[in-house]
C-alpha cells in the first residue's frame, strides 16, 4: 500500500506530530511505501530551523528529520504557506530580501502540485491537524 | 484517477486553515484532478454572502469560492444541518453549491478514494 500525508498542525501541537511520525514509522516498518509528507498552513512551521523547543521535550522537527534520513521520506513544505510562516530557503530569503534562510535540513519548499501528485499516486491519504469530519 | 474530497470545516477568518483548504481545492482542479469540496461545520460560514473582511485586513474567501467554476470546480457541496445551525439559507450560497443532508454526505464520501480535512 502507498501512503501520502498532509500535515496542517503547528509543531506546538506536538501530539499531532508525534502521532503522524509514529504512523509513518509503523507504515514503513510494515512494508508500505510512504514517499512524501506534505506540510501546509501552520504545519510548515515545523520546517523552521530557528525555533528552540524546551530541552526536555522531543522536537517534532528532529523527529521528521530522522524519518527523512532513515527512510528517504521527502518532506515538502508548501511554499505559499511557508513564506508566510517565516520558513525561507536561500532563494526565497534573497527574493524577499530577508536576512537569512530558515529552512531546516531535510525539508524542501514546493508547490501544491506536489500534494496533488502525492495523493494521486497514493492508496491512502491522511490529514493530520485539520478539522475532523 | 483518484477522486479526492476536500472537507472545509473551519470558520473563514479564525486562522488561515480555511484559505489553505480553498487553495488546495483550486490546485486539485487546476491539475485536472477529480475533486469535490464539502463545506461542513463552521466551514459553511466560508459561503456566507457579502463578506467584508477588509476591516480585519483579510481578503474575502467567498470571492475565492465564487471563482471555483473558472477552474471547472463545480462539485461543491454544503452540509444542510450546518447551514441551519449558522443561519444560512440555500439562497445565500453560490448557485453551483448543492446542499446535502447527512445521508447524502455519507454517499458522497463513499464515492471518493481520498478525504483531506481542513
PDB file of C-alpha atoms in Angstrom:
ATOM      1  CA  UNK A   1       0.000   0.000   0.000  1.00  0.00           C
ATOM      2  CA  UNK A   2       1.154   3.514  -0.792  1.00  0.00           C
ATOM      3  CA  UNK A   3       0.504   6.364   1.669  1.00  0.00           C
ATOM      4  CA  UNK A   4       0.505  10.148   1.406  1.00  0.00           C
ATOM      5  CA  UNK A   5       0.364  12.508   4.400  1.00  0.00           C
ATOM      6  CA  UNK A   6      -0.810  16.091   4.739  1.00  0.00           C
ATOM      7  CA  UNK A   7       0.219  17.806   7.996  1.00  0.00           C
ATOM      8  CA  UNK A   8      -1.565  21.051   8.943  1.00  0.00           C
ATOM      9  CA  UNK A   9      -0.941  21.363  12.688  1.00  0.00           C
ATOM     10  CA  UNK A  10       1.741  23.697  14.058  1.00  0.00           C
ATOM     11  CA  UNK A  11       4.669  21.940  15.762  1.00  0.00           C
ATOM     12  CA  UNK A  12       3.388  23.170  19.124  1.00  0.00           C
ATOM     13  CA  UNK A  13       0.611  20.591  18.651  1.00  0.00           C
ATOM     14  CA  UNK A  14       3.310  18.080  19.460  1.00  0.00           C
ATOM     15  CA  UNK A  15       0.944  15.132  19.976  1.00  0.00           C
ATOM     16  CA  UNK A  16      -0.321  15.529  16.403  1.00  0.00           C
ATOM     17  CA  UNK A  17       3.227  15.495  15.026  1.00  0.00           C
ATOM     18  CA  UNK A  18       4.208  12.591  17.245  1.00  0.00           C
ATOM     19  CA  UNK A  19       1.199  10.596  16.014  1.00  0.00           C
ATOM     20  CA  UNK A  20       1.965  11.425  12.376  1.00  0.00           C
ATOM     21  CA  UNK A  21       5.627  10.397  12.718  1.00  0.00           C
ATOM     22  CA  UNK A  22       4.634   7.196  14.540  1.00  0.00           C
ATOM     23  CA  UNK A  23       2.193   6.356  11.753  1.00  0.00           C
ATOM     24  CA  UNK A  24       4.910   6.879   9.140  1.00  0.00           C
ATOM     25  CA  UNK A  25       7.338   4.636  11.021  1.00  0.00           C
ATOM     26  CA  UNK A  26       4.713   1.920  11.514  1.00  0.00           C
ATOM     27  CA  UNK A  27       3.627   2.019   7.859  1.00  0.00           C
ATOM     28  CA  UNK A  28       7.205   1.801   6.612  1.00  0.00           C
ATOM     29  CA  UNK A  29       8.024  -0.977   9.105  1.00  0.00           C
ATOM     30  CA  UNK A  30       5.026  -2.915   7.778  1.00  0.00           C
ATOM     31  CA  UNK A  31       6.421  -2.669   4.260  1.00  0.00           C
ATOM     32  CA  UNK A  32       4.208   0.121   2.933  1.00  0.00           C
ATOM     33  CA  UNK A  33       5.523   2.936   0.743  1.00  0.00           C
ATOM     34  CA  UNK A  34       5.405   6.464   2.132  1.00  0.00           C
ATOM     35  CA  UNK A  35       7.468   8.566  -0.254  1.00  0.00           C
ATOM     36  CA  UNK A  36       6.315  12.062   0.670  1.00  0.00           C
ATOM     37  CA  UNK A  37       4.882  14.116   3.545  1.00  0.00           C
ATOM     38  CA  UNK A  38       3.394  17.485   2.608  1.00  0.00           C
ATOM     39  CA  UNK A  39       3.196  20.291   5.191  1.00  0.00           C
ATOM     40  CA  UNK A  40       0.786  23.174   4.697  1.00  0.00           C
ATOM     41  CA  UNK A  41      -0.576  26.149   6.635  1.00  0.00           C
ATOM     42  CA  UNK A  42       0.812  26.197  10.217  1.00  0.00           C
ATOM     43  CA  UNK A  43       2.289  22.744   9.626  1.00  0.00           C
ATOM     44  CA  UNK A  44       5.090  24.386   7.655  1.00  0.00           C
ATOM     45  CA  UNK A  45       6.442  25.886  10.903  1.00  0.00           C
ATOM     46  CA  UNK A  46       7.928  22.506  11.751  1.00  0.00           C
ATOM     47  CA  UNK A  47      10.441  23.169   8.955  1.00  0.00           C
ATOM     48  CA  UNK A  48      11.647  26.318  10.734  1.00  0.00           C
ATOM     49  CA  UNK A  49      15.293  25.932  11.719  1.00  0.00           C
ATOM     50  CA  UNK A  50      15.234  28.814  14.208  1.00  0.00           C
ATOM     51  CA  UNK A  51      12.735  27.501  16.773  1.00  0.00           C
ATOM     52  CA  UNK A  52      14.102  26.294  20.100  1.00  0.00           C
ATOM     53  CA  UNK A  53      11.822  23.742  21.762  1.00  0.00           C
ATOM     54  CA  UNK A  54      12.238  23.062  25.504  1.00  0.00           C
ATOM     55  CA  UNK A  55      15.317  20.920  26.055  1.00  0.00           C
ATOM     56  CA  UNK A  56      13.465  18.137  27.851  1.00  0.00           C
ATOM     57  CA  UNK A  57      10.873  17.670  25.103  1.00  0.00           C
ATOM     58  CA  UNK A  58      11.442  15.745  21.884  1.00  0.00           C
ATOM     59  CA  UNK A  59      11.484  18.106  18.901  1.00  0.00           C
ATOM     60  CA  UNK A  60       8.915  17.467  16.166  1.00  0.00           C
ATOM     61  CA  UNK A  61      11.369  18.879  13.625  1.00  0.00           C
ATOM     62  CA  UNK A  62      14.047  16.387  14.650  1.00  0.00           C
ATOM     63  CA  UNK A  63      11.520  13.554  14.501  1.00  0.00           C
ATOM     64  CA  UNK A  64      10.691  14.388  10.895  1.00  0.00           C
ATOM     65  CA  UNK A  65      14.354  14.860  10.001  1.00  0.00           C
ATOM     66  CA  UNK A  66      15.152  11.401  11.372  1.00  0.00           C
ATOM     67  CA  UNK A  67      12.334   9.931   9.287  1.00  0.00           C
ATOM     68  CA  UNK A  68      13.752  11.567   6.157  1.00  0.00           C
ATOM     69  CA  UNK A  69      17.283  10.464   6.983  1.00  0.00           C
ATOM     70  CA  UNK A  70      16.438   6.879   7.883  1.00  0.00           C
ATOM     71  CA  UNK A  71      13.807   6.124   5.256  1.00  0.00           C
ATOM     72  CA  UNK A  72      14.316   8.640   2.460  1.00  0.00           C
ATOM     73  CA  UNK A  73      10.898  10.214   3.032  1.00  0.00           C
ATOM     74  CA  UNK A  74      10.574  13.519   1.147  1.00  0.00           C
ATOM     75  CA  UNK A  75       9.467  16.394   3.411  1.00  0.00           C
ATOM     76  CA  UNK A  76       7.813  19.162   1.381  1.00  0.00           C
ATOM     77  CA  UNK A  77       6.657  22.448   2.942  1.00  0.00           C
ATOM     78  CA  UNK A  78       4.037  24.281   0.863  1.00  0.00           C
ATOM     79  CA  UNK A  79       5.930  27.297  -0.409  1.00  0.00           C
ATOM     80  CA  UNK A  80       2.943  29.672  -0.169  1.00  0.00           C
ATOM     81  CA  UNK A  81       2.300  28.798   3.483  1.00  0.00           C
ATOM     82  CA  UNK A  82       5.978  28.519   4.352  1.00  0.00           C
ATOM     83  CA  UNK A  83       6.995  32.054   3.422  1.00  0.00           C
ATOM     84  CA  UNK A  84       4.037  33.444   5.423  1.00  0.00           C
ATOM     85  CA  UNK A  85       5.315  31.481   8.426  1.00  0.00           C
ATOM     86  CA  UNK A  86       8.889  32.676   8.038  1.00  0.00           C
ATOM     87  CA  UNK A  87      10.183  29.444   6.528  1.00  0.00           C
ATOM     88  CA  UNK A  88      12.535  30.549   3.746  1.00  0.00           C
ATOM     89  CA  UNK A  89      15.128  28.680   1.738  1.00  0.00           C
ATOM     90  CA  UNK A  90      18.081  30.627   0.331  1.00  0.00           C
ATOM     91  CA  UNK A  91      16.189  31.553  -2.862  1.00  0.00           C
ATOM     92  CA  UNK A  92      13.130  32.877  -1.014  1.00  0.00           C
ATOM     93  CA  UNK A  93      15.270  34.761   1.532  1.00  0.00           C
ATOM     94  CA  UNK A  94      17.011  36.503  -1.375  1.00  0.00           C
ATOM     95  CA  UNK A  95      13.754  37.125  -3.262  1.00  0.00           C
ATOM     96  CA  UNK A  96      12.037  38.745  -0.268  1.00  0.00           C
ATOM     97  CA  UNK A  97      15.235  40.414   0.986  1.00  0.00           C
ATOM     98  CA  UNK A  98      15.170  38.707   4.357  1.00  0.00           C
ATOM     99  CA  UNK A  99      18.354  38.420   6.419  1.00  0.00           C
ATOM    100  CA  UNK A 100      18.682  34.629   6.463  1.00  0.00           C
ATOM    101  CA  UNK A 101      17.371  31.340   5.208  1.00  0.00           C
ATOM    102  CA  UNK A 102      15.417  29.496   7.919  1.00  0.00           C
ATOM    103  CA  UNK A 103      14.527  26.191   6.259  1.00  0.00           C
ATOM    104  CA  UNK A 104      15.746  23.232   8.296  1.00  0.00           C
ATOM    105  CA  UNK A 105      17.828  20.475   6.735  1.00  0.00           C
ATOM    106  CA  UNK A 106      15.807  17.624   5.284  1.00  0.00           C
ATOM    107  CA  UNK A 107      12.887  19.846   4.228  1.00  0.00           C
ATOM    108  CA  UNK A 108      12.219  21.296   0.760  1.00  0.00           C
ATOM    109  CA  UNK A 109       9.846  24.077  -0.297  1.00  0.00           C
ATOM    110  CA  UNK A 110       7.423  23.127  -3.061  1.00  0.00           C
ATOM    111  CA  UNK A 111       4.076  23.957  -4.633  1.00  0.00           C
ATOM    112  CA  UNK A 112       0.645  22.401  -4.053  1.00  0.00           C
ATOM    113  CA  UNK A 113       1.185  20.337  -7.204  1.00  0.00           C
ATOM    114  CA  UNK A 114       3.421  18.093  -5.098  1.00  0.00           C
ATOM    115  CA  UNK A 115       0.497  17.397  -2.732  1.00  0.00           C
ATOM    116  CA  UNK A 116      -1.757  16.644  -5.697  1.00  0.00           C
ATOM    117  CA  UNK A 117       0.877  14.334  -7.160  1.00  0.00           C
ATOM    118  CA  UNK A 118       1.377  12.512  -3.831  1.00  0.00           C
ATOM    119  CA  UNK A 119      -2.303  11.806  -3.183  1.00  0.00           C
ATOM    120  CA  UNK A 120      -2.962  10.917  -6.833  1.00  0.00           C
ATOM    121  CA  UNK A 121      -0.341   8.169  -6.552  1.00  0.00           C
ATOM    122  CA  UNK A 122      -1.424   7.007  -3.070  1.00  0.00           C
ATOM    123  CA  UNK A 123      -3.849   4.307  -1.971  1.00  0.00           C
ATOM    124  CA  UNK A 124      -4.401   6.127   1.329  1.00  0.00           C
ATOM    125  CA  UNK A 125      -4.182   9.859   2.056  1.00  0.00           C
ATOM    126  CA  UNK A 126      -4.220  11.030   5.680  1.00  0.00           C
ATOM    127  CA  UNK A 127      -4.605  14.531   7.120  1.00  0.00           C
ATOM    128  CA  UNK A 128      -3.082  15.446  10.480  1.00  0.00           C
ATOM    129  CA  UNK A 129      -4.264  18.595  12.237  1.00  0.00           C
ATOM    130  CA  UNK A 130      -7.218  19.516  10.042  1.00  0.00           C
ATOM    131  CA  UNK A 131     -10.846  19.785  11.106  1.00  0.00           C
ATOM    132  CA  UNK A 132     -12.139  16.279  11.829  1.00  0.00           C
ATOM    133  CA  UNK A 133     -15.135  15.137   9.775  1.00  0.00           C
TER     134      UNK A 133
ATOM    135  CA  UNK B   1      -7.828   8.765 -11.373  1.00  0.00           C
ATOM    136  CA  UNK B   2      -8.314   9.016  -7.608  1.00  0.00           C
ATOM    137  CA  UNK B   3     -11.384  11.007  -6.600  1.00  0.00           C
ATOM    138  CA  UNK B   4     -10.483  13.388  -3.767  1.00  0.00           C
ATOM    139  CA  UNK B   5     -12.947  15.061  -1.400  1.00  0.00           C
ATOM    140  CA  UNK B   6     -11.760  18.158   0.442  1.00  0.00           C
ATOM    141  CA  UNK B   7     -13.639  18.860   3.648  1.00  0.00           C
ATOM    142  CA  UNK B   8     -13.781  22.513   4.667  1.00  0.00           C
ATOM    143  CA  UNK B   9     -14.509  22.507   8.372  1.00  0.00           C
ATOM    144  CA  UNK B  10     -13.076  25.798   9.618  1.00  0.00           C
ATOM    145  CA  UNK B  11     -14.647  29.239  10.037  1.00  0.00           C
ATOM    146  CA  UNK B  12     -13.289  31.598   7.377  1.00  0.00           C
ATOM    147  CA  UNK B  13     -11.183  34.067   9.328  1.00  0.00           C
ATOM    148  CA  UNK B  14     -10.323  32.398  12.652  1.00  0.00           C
ATOM    149  CA  UNK B  15      -6.947  31.364  11.275  1.00  0.00           C
ATOM    150  CA  UNK B  16      -5.537  30.634   7.851  1.00  0.00           C
ATOM    151  CA  UNK B  17      -6.609  26.994   7.514  1.00  0.00           C
ATOM    152  CA  UNK B  18      -9.793  27.825   5.584  1.00  0.00           C
ATOM    153  CA  UNK B  19      -7.755  29.684   2.980  1.00  0.00           C
ATOM    154  CA  UNK B  20      -5.214  26.842   2.826  1.00  0.00           C
ATOM    155  CA  UNK B  21      -8.049  24.392   2.119  1.00  0.00           C
ATOM    156  CA  UNK B  22      -9.515  26.527  -0.663  1.00  0.00           C
ATOM    157  CA  UNK B  23      -6.069  26.962  -2.238  1.00  0.00           C
ATOM    158  CA  UNK B  24      -5.623  23.189  -2.175  1.00  0.00           C
ATOM    159  CA  UNK B  25      -9.056  22.680  -3.793  1.00  0.00           C
ATOM    160  CA  UNK B  26      -8.170  25.079  -6.602  1.00  0.00           C
ATOM    161  CA  UNK B  27      -4.819  23.316  -7.068  1.00  0.00           C
ATOM    162  CA  UNK B  28      -6.527  19.921  -7.466  1.00  0.00           C
ATOM    163  CA  UNK B  29      -8.854  21.475 -10.044  1.00  0.00           C
ATOM    164  CA  UNK B  30      -6.002  23.271 -11.839  1.00  0.00           C
ATOM    165  CA  UNK B  31      -4.186  19.929 -12.147  1.00  0.00           C
ATOM    166  CA  UNK B  32      -7.328  18.381 -13.713  1.00  0.00           C
ATOM    167  CA  UNK B  33      -7.981  16.038 -10.798  1.00  0.00           C
ATOM    168  CA  UNK B  34     -11.346  14.585  -9.897  1.00  0.00           C
ATOM    169  CA  UNK B  35     -12.050  16.788  -6.875  1.00  0.00           C
ATOM    170  CA  UNK B  36     -15.093  17.685  -4.796  1.00  0.00           C
ATOM    171  CA  UNK B  37     -15.452  20.124  -1.923  1.00  0.00           C
ATOM    172  CA  UNK B  38     -17.772  19.745   1.072  1.00  0.00           C
ATOM    173  CA  UNK B  39     -18.355  22.671   3.436  1.00  0.00           C
ATOM    174  CA  UNK B  40     -19.359  21.417   6.878  1.00  0.00           C
ATOM    175  CA  UNK B  41     -19.432  22.563  10.499  1.00  0.00           C
ATOM    176  CA  UNK B  42     -18.277  26.169  10.934  1.00  0.00           C
ATOM    177  CA  UNK B  43     -16.782  25.819   7.445  1.00  0.00           C
ATOM    178  CA  UNK B  44     -20.179  26.695   5.928  1.00  0.00           C
ATOM    179  CA  UNK B  45     -19.535  30.272   7.087  1.00  0.00           C
ATOM    180  CA  UNK B  46     -16.986  30.478   4.261  1.00  0.00           C
ATOM    181  CA  UNK B  47     -20.045  30.515   1.966  1.00  0.00           C
ATOM    182  CA  UNK B  48     -21.757  33.445   3.673  1.00  0.00           C
ATOM    183  CA  UNK B  49     -22.667  36.270   1.258  1.00  0.00           C
ATOM    184  CA  UNK B  50     -21.428  39.864   1.497  1.00  0.00           C
ATOM    185  CA  UNK B  51     -18.298  39.102   3.486  1.00  0.00           C
ATOM    186  CA  UNK B  52     -16.379  42.295   4.249  1.00  0.00           C
ATOM    187  CA  UNK B  53     -13.145  41.090   5.828  1.00  0.00           C
ATOM    188  CA  UNK B  54     -11.149  44.120   4.663  1.00  0.00           C
ATOM    189  CA  UNK B  55     -11.855  45.578   8.106  1.00  0.00           C
ATOM    190  CA  UNK B  56      -9.644  42.855   9.609  1.00  0.00           C
ATOM    191  CA  UNK B  57      -7.102  43.028   6.804  1.00  0.00           C
ATOM    192  CA  UNK B  58      -8.199  39.837   5.061  1.00  0.00           C
ATOM    193  CA  UNK B  59      -9.445  39.009   1.585  1.00  0.00           C
ATOM    194  CA  UNK B  60     -12.936  37.628   1.016  1.00  0.00           C
ATOM    195  CA  UNK B  61     -12.998  33.846   0.862  1.00  0.00           C
ATOM    196  CA  UNK B  62     -16.453  33.995  -0.706  1.00  0.00           C
ATOM    197  CA  UNK B  63     -14.891  35.728  -3.726  1.00  0.00           C
ATOM    198  CA  UNK B  64     -12.349  32.927  -3.982  1.00  0.00           C
ATOM    199  CA  UNK B  65     -15.156  30.350  -3.760  1.00  0.00           C
ATOM    200  CA  UNK B  66     -17.138  32.221  -6.429  1.00  0.00           C
ATOM    201  CA  UNK B  67     -14.166  31.692  -8.771  1.00  0.00           C
ATOM    202  CA  UNK B  68     -14.316  27.879  -8.490  1.00  0.00           C
ATOM    203  CA  UNK B  69     -16.290  27.352 -11.742  1.00  0.00           C
ATOM    204  CA  UNK B  70     -13.480  29.162 -13.598  1.00  0.00           C
ATOM    205  CA  UNK B  71     -11.312  26.181 -12.592  1.00  0.00           C
ATOM    206  CA  UNK B  72     -14.067  23.744 -13.661  1.00  0.00           C
ATOM    207  CA  UNK B  73     -14.645  23.057  -9.974  1.00  0.00           C
ATOM    208  CA  UNK B  74     -18.398  22.741  -9.572  1.00  0.00           C
ATOM    209  CA  UNK B  75     -18.694  19.576  -7.459  1.00  0.00           C
ATOM    210  CA  UNK B  76     -19.197  21.741  -4.398  1.00  0.00           C
ATOM    211  CA  UNK B  77     -21.478  20.769  -1.517  1.00  0.00           C
ATOM    212  CA  UNK B  78     -22.667  22.122   1.823  1.00  0.00           C
ATOM    213  CA  UNK B  79     -23.966  20.324   4.913  1.00  0.00           C
ATOM    214  CA  UNK B  80     -27.674  21.124   5.419  1.00  0.00           C
ATOM    215  CA  UNK B  81     -27.533  20.879   9.218  1.00  0.00           C
ATOM    216  CA  UNK B  82     -24.520  23.187   9.480  1.00  0.00           C
ATOM    217  CA  UNK B  83     -26.276  25.735   7.249  1.00  0.00           C
ATOM    218  CA  UNK B  84     -29.291  25.672   9.591  1.00  0.00           C
ATOM    219  CA  UNK B  85     -27.098  25.977  12.650  1.00  0.00           C
ATOM    220  CA  UNK B  86     -25.296  29.011  11.238  1.00  0.00           C
ATOM    221  CA  UNK B  87     -28.416  30.738   9.909  1.00  0.00           C
ATOM    222  CA  UNK B  88     -27.608  30.340   6.221  1.00  0.00           C
ATOM    223  CA  UNK B  89     -30.214  29.574   3.548  1.00  0.00           C
ATOM    224  CA  UNK B  90     -29.702  27.968   0.162  1.00  0.00           C
ATOM    225  CA  UNK B  91     -30.322  31.370  -1.471  1.00  0.00           C
ATOM    226  CA  UNK B  92     -27.249  32.729   0.309  1.00  0.00           C
ATOM    227  CA  UNK B  93     -24.932  30.239  -1.415  1.00  0.00           C
ATOM    228  CA  UNK B  94     -23.271  30.387  -4.816  1.00  0.00           C
ATOM    229  CA  UNK B  95     -25.615  28.814  -7.404  1.00  0.00           C
ATOM    230  CA  UNK B  96     -23.206  25.920  -8.092  1.00  0.00           C
ATOM    231  CA  UNK B  97     -23.271  24.699  -4.459  1.00  0.00           C
ATOM    232  CA  UNK B  98     -25.513  21.697  -3.734  1.00  0.00           C
ATOM    233  CA  UNK B  99     -26.953  21.239  -0.234  1.00  0.00           C
ATOM    234  CA  UNK B 100     -26.689  17.683   1.141  1.00  0.00           C
ATOM    235  CA  UNK B 101     -28.279  16.051   4.192  1.00  0.00           C
ATOM    236  CA  UNK B 102     -26.097  13.744   6.344  1.00  0.00           C
ATOM    237  CA  UNK B 103     -27.103  10.577   4.468  1.00  0.00           C
ATOM    238  CA  UNK B 104     -26.220  12.151   1.119  1.00  0.00           C
ATOM    239  CA  UNK B 105     -22.869  13.266   2.567  1.00  0.00           C
ATOM    240  CA  UNK B 106     -22.028   9.684   3.509  1.00  0.00           C
ATOM    241  CA  UNK B 107     -22.785   8.636  -0.073  1.00  0.00           C
ATOM    242  CA  UNK B 108     -20.592  11.495  -1.295  1.00  0.00           C
ATOM    243  CA  UNK B 109     -17.704  10.291   0.890  1.00  0.00           C
ATOM    244  CA  UNK B 110     -18.183   6.729  -0.370  1.00  0.00           C
ATOM    245  CA  UNK B 111     -17.706   7.947  -3.941  1.00  0.00           C
ATOM    246  CA  UNK B 112     -14.221   9.289  -3.134  1.00  0.00           C
ATOM    247  CA  UNK B 113     -10.977   7.404  -2.515  1.00  0.00           C
ATOM    248  CA  UNK B 114      -9.358  10.225  -0.533  1.00  0.00           C
ATOM    249  CA  UNK B 115     -10.639  12.659   2.076  1.00  0.00           C
ATOM    250  CA  UNK B 116      -8.489  15.629   3.062  1.00  0.00           C
ATOM    251  CA  UNK B 117      -9.874  17.540   6.052  1.00  0.00           C
ATOM    252  CA  UNK B 118      -9.117  21.226   6.542  1.00  0.00           C
TER     253      UNK B 118
END
